Tab-separated table of C-alpha atoms and ligand atoms in Angstrom:
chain	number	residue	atom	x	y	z
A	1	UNK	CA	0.000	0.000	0.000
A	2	UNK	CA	1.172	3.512	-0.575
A	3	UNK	CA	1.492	5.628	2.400
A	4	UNK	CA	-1.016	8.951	2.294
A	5	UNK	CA	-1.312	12.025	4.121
A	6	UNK	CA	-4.899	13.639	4.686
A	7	UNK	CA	-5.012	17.545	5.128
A	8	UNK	CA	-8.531	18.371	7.175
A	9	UNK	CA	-9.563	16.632	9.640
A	10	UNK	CA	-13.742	17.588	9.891
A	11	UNK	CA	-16.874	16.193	8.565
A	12	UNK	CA	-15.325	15.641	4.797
A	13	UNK	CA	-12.500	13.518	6.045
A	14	UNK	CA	-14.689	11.324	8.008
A	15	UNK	CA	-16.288	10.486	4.390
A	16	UNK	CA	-12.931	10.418	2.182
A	17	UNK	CA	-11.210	8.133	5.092
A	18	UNK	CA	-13.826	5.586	5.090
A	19	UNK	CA	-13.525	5.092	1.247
A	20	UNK	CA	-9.508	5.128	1.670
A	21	UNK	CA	-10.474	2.177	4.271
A	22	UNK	CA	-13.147	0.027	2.063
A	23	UNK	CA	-9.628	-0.559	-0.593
A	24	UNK	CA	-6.003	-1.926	0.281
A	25	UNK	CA	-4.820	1.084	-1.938
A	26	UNK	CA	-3.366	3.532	0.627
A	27	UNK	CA	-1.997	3.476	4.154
A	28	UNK	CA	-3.206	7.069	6.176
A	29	UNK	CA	-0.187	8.025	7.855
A	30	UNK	CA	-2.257	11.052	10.023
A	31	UNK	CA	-4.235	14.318	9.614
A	32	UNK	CA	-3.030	17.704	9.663
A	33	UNK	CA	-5.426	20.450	10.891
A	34	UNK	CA	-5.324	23.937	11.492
A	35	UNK	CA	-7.484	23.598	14.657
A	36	UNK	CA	-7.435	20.249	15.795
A	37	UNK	CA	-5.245	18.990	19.138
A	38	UNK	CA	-2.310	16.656	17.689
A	39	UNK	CA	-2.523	13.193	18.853
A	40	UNK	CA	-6.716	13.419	18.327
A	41	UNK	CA	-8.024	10.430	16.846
A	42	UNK	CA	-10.581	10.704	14.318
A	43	UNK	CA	-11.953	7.304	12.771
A	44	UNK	CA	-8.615	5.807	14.346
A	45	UNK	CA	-6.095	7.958	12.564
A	46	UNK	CA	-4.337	10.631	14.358
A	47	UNK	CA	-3.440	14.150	13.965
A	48	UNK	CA	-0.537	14.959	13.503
A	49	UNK	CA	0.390	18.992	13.524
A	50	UNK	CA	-0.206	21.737	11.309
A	51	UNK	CA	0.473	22.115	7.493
A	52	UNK	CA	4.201	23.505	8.112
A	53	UNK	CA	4.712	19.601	9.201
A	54	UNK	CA	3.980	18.406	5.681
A	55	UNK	CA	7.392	18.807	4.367
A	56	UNK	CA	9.064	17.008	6.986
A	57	UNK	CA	6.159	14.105	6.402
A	58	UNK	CA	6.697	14.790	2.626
A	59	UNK	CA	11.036	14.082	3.473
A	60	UNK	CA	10.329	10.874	5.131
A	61	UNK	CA	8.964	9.467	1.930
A	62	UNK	CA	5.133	10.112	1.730
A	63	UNK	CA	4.501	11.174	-1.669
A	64	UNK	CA	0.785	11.049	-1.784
A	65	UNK	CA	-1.591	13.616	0.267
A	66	UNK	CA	-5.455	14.333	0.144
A	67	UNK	CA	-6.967	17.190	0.541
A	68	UNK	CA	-9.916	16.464	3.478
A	69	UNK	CA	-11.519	19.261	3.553
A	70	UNK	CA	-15.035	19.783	1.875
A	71	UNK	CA	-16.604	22.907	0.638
A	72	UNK	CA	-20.130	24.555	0.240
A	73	UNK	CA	-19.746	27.061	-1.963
A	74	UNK	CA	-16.169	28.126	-1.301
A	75	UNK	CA	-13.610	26.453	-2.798
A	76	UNK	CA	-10.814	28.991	-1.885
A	77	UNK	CA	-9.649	26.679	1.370
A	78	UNK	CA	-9.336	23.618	-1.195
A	79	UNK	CA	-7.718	25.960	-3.841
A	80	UNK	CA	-4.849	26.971	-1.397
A	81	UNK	CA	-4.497	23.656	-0.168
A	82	UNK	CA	-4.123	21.949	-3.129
A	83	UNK	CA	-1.135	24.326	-3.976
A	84	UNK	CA	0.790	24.119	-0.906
A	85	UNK	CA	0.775	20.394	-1.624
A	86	UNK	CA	1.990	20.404	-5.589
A	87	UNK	CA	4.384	23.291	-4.038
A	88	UNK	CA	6.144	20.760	-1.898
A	89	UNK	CA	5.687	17.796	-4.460
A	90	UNK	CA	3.065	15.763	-3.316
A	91	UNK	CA	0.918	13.647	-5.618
A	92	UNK	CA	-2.815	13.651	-5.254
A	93	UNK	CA	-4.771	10.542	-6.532
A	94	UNK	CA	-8.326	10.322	-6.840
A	95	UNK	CA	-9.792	8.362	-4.147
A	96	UNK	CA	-13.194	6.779	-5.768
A	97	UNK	CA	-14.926	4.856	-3.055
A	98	UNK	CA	-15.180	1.041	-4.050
A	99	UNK	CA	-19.111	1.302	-4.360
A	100	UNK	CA	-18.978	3.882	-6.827
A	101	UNK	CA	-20.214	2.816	-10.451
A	102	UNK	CA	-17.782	4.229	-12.905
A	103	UNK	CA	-18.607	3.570	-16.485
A	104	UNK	CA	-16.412	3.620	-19.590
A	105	UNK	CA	-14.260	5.840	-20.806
A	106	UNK	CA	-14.993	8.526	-17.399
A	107	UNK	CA	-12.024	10.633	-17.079
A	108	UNK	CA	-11.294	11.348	-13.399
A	109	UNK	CA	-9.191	14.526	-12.203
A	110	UNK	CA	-6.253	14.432	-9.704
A	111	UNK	CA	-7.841	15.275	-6.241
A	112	UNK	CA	-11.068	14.125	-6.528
A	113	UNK	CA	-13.743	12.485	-4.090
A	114	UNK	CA	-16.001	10.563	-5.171
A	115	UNK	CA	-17.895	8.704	-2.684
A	116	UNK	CA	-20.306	5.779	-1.469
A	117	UNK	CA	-23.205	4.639	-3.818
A	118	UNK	CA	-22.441	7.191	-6.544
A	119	UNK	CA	-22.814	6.327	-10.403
A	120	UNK	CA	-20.705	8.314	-13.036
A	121	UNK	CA	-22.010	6.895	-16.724
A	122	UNK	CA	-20.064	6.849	-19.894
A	123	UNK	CA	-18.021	9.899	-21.378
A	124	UNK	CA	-18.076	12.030	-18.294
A	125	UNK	CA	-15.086	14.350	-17.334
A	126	UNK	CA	-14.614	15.034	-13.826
A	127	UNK	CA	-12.399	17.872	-13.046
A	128	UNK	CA	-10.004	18.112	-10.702
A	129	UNK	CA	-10.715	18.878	-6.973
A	130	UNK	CA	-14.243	18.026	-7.782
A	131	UNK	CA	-16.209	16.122	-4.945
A	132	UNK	CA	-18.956	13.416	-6.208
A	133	UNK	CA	-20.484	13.464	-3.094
A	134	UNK	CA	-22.260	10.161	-1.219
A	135	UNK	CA	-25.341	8.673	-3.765
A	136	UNK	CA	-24.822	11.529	-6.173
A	137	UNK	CA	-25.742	10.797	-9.976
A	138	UNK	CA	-23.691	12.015	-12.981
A	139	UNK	CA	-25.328	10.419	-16.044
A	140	UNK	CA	-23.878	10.111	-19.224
A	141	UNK	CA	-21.470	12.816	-21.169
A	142	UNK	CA	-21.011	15.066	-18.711
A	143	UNK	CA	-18.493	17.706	-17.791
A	144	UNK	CA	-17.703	18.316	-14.089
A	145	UNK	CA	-15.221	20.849	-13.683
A	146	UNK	CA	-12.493	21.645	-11.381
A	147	UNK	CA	-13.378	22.339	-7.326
A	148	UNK	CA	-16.879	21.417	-8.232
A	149	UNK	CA	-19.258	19.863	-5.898
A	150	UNK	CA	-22.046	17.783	-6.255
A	151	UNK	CA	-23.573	17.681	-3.328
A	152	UNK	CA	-25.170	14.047	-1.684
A	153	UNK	CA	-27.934	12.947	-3.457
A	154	UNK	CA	-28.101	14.967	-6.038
A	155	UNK	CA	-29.021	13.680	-9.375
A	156	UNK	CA	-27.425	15.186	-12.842
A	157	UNK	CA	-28.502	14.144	-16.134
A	158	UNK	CA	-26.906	13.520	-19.296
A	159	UNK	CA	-24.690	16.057	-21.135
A	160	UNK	CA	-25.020	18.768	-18.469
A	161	UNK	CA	-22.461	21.095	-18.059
A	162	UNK	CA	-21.089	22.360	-14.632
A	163	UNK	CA	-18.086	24.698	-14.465
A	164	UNK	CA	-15.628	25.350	-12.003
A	165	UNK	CA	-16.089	25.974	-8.112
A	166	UNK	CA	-19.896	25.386	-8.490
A	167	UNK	CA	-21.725	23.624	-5.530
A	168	UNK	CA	-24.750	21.557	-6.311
A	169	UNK	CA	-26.706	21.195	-3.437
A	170	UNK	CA	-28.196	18.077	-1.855
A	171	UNK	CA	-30.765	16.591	-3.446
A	172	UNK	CA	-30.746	18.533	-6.497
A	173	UNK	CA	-31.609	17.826	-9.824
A	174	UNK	CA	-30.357	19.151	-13.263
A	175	UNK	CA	-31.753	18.003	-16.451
A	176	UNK	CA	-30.126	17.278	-19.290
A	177	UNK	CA	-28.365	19.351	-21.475
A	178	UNK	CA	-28.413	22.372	-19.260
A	179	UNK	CA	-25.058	24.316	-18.415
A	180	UNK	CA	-24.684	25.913	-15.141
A	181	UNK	CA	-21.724	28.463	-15.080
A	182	UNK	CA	-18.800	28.612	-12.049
A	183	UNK	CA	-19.151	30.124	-8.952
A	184	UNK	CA	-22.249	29.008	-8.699
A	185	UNK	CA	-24.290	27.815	-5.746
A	186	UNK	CA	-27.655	25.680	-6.256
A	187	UNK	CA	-29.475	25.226	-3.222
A	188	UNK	CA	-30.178	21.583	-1.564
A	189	UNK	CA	-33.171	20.415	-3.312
A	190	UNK	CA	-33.502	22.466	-6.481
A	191	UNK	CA	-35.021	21.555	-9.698
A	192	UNK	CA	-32.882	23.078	-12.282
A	193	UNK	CA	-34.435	22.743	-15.896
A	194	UNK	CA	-32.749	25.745	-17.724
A	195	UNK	CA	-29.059	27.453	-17.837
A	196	UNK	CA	-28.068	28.945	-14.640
A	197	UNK	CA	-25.179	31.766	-15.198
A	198	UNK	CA	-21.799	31.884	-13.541
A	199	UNK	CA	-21.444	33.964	-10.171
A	200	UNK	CA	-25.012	33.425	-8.824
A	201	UNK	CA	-26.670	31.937	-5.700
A	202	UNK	CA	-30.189	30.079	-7.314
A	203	UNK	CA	-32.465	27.523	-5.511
A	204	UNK	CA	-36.130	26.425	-5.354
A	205	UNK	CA	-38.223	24.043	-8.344
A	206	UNK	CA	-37.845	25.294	-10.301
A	207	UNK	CA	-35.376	27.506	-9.682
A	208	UNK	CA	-34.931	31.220	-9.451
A	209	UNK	CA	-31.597	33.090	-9.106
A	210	UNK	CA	-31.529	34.959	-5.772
A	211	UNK	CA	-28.603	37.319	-5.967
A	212	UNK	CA	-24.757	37.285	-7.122
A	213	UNK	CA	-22.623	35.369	-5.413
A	214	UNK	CA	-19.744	37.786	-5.622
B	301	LIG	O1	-22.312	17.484	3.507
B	301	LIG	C1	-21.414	16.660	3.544
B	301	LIG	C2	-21.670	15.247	3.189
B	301	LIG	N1	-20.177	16.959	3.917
B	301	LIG	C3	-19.789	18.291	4.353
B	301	LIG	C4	-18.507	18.701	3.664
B	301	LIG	C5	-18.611	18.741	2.175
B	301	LIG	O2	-18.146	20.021	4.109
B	301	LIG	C6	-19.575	18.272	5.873
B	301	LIG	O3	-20.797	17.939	6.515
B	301	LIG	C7	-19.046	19.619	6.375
B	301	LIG	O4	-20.066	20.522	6.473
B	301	LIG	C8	-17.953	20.151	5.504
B	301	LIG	O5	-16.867	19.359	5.892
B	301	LIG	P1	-15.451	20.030	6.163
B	301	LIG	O6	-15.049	20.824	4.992
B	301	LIG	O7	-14.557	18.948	6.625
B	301	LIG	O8	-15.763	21.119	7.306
B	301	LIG	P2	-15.580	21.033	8.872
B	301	LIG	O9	-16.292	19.858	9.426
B	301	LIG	O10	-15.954	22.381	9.363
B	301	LIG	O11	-14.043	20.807	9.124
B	301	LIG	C9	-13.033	21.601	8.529
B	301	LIG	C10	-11.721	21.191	9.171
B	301	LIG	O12	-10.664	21.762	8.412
B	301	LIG	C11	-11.577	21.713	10.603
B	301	LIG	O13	-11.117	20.672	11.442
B	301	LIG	C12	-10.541	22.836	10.456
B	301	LIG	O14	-9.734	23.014	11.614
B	301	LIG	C13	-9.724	22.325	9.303
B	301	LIG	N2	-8.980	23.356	8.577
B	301	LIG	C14	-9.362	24.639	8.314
B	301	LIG	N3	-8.384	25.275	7.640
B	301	LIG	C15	-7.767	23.170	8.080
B	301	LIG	C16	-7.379	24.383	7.463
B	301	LIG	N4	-6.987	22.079	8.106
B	301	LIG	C17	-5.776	22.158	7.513
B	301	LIG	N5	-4.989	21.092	7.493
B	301	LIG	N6	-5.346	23.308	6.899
B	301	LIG	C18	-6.089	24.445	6.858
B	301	LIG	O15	-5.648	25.481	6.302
């Protein structure tokens, strides 16, 4: 197994470190968090320090780390993190929880979650960063892009387009061929059935934009 270190150690990393668990494909070697007391355990794994430790951790041969924390909404945390890690030479897989149905010819971004019970059909591009969150749906031909995040449950249909940083809420549906610009947040539980632009916070079924999200 290849040794990993996980960077967050909240709700998110409760999720992505039961998925590194269900395979014999990594080995967590501990947590860093920016709040967290070292030596806490969280699903038996322990933290370990702050981010200024991951360079010693990278030195003692870990090359792989995982960024833990989630988002809703902002991706900036995740965007800084993932650059502090490249910066010191880390490699980030994709950690696709063994439950997941992947079907052919998916492409799959470095960095990227995606979790229990999800389905990702044929032809679909997930970005990097993105997070395919617990029993989310991705159907056929679509194009997930980078920081993304679809939230649990929520159900996307074939050939939609979502573009970077965007956070599909819970339970959410999109129908197909729709393209929802970045920087966008959709409420849990909207019904999205036309374009939604980029920069705007939009929920309800169906849906109405509700102001920028500047
Ligand atoms: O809804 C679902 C299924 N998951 C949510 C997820 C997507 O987002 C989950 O319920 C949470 O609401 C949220 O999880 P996340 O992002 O883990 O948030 P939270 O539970 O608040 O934990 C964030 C952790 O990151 C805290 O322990 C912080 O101390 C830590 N943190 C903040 N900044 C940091 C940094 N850790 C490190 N290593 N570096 C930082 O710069």
């Amino acid at each position: 197994m290849e040794k990993i270190v996980l960077v967050g150690a909240g709700g998110h990393a409760l999720s992505v470190i039961e998925s590194i668990q269900s395979k014999e494909e990594y080995e967590i070697v501990g947590i860093t968090d920016a709040g967290a007391v070292v030596g806490k355990k969280i699903l038996g794994y322990e933290v370990i320090g702050k981010d200024p430790i991951l360079k010693s951790v990278f030195n003692s041969g870990v090359m792989y780390a995982f960024v833990t924390v989630g988002s809703i909404g902002n991706t900036s945390l995740r965007e800084k993190l993932l650059y502090m890690l490249k910066d010191i030479g880390f490699t980030l897989p994709a950690i696709i929880d063994p439950s997941s149905n992947i079907g052919s010819d998916v492409s799959v971004g470095e960095g990227v979650f995606i979790g229990r019970n999800t389905v990702v059909n044929a032809k679909s591009i997930i970005g990097d960063m993105a997070i395919i969150n617990t029993g989310a749906i991705i159907e056929h031909s679509c194009c997930i892009d980078k920081f993304t995040h679809i939230g649990p449950g929520a159900v996307i249909c074939g050939d939609v387009k979502i573009s970077a940083r965007t956070h599909v809420g819970a339970n959410s549906t999109v129908i197909q061929g729709v393209n929802i610009g970045n920087d966008s947040i959709i409420g849990a539980g909207s019904i999205v059935i036309r374009d939604v632009p980029s920069k705007v916070v939009a929920f309800g079924n169906p849906f109405k934009v509700v102001r920028n999200n500047e």
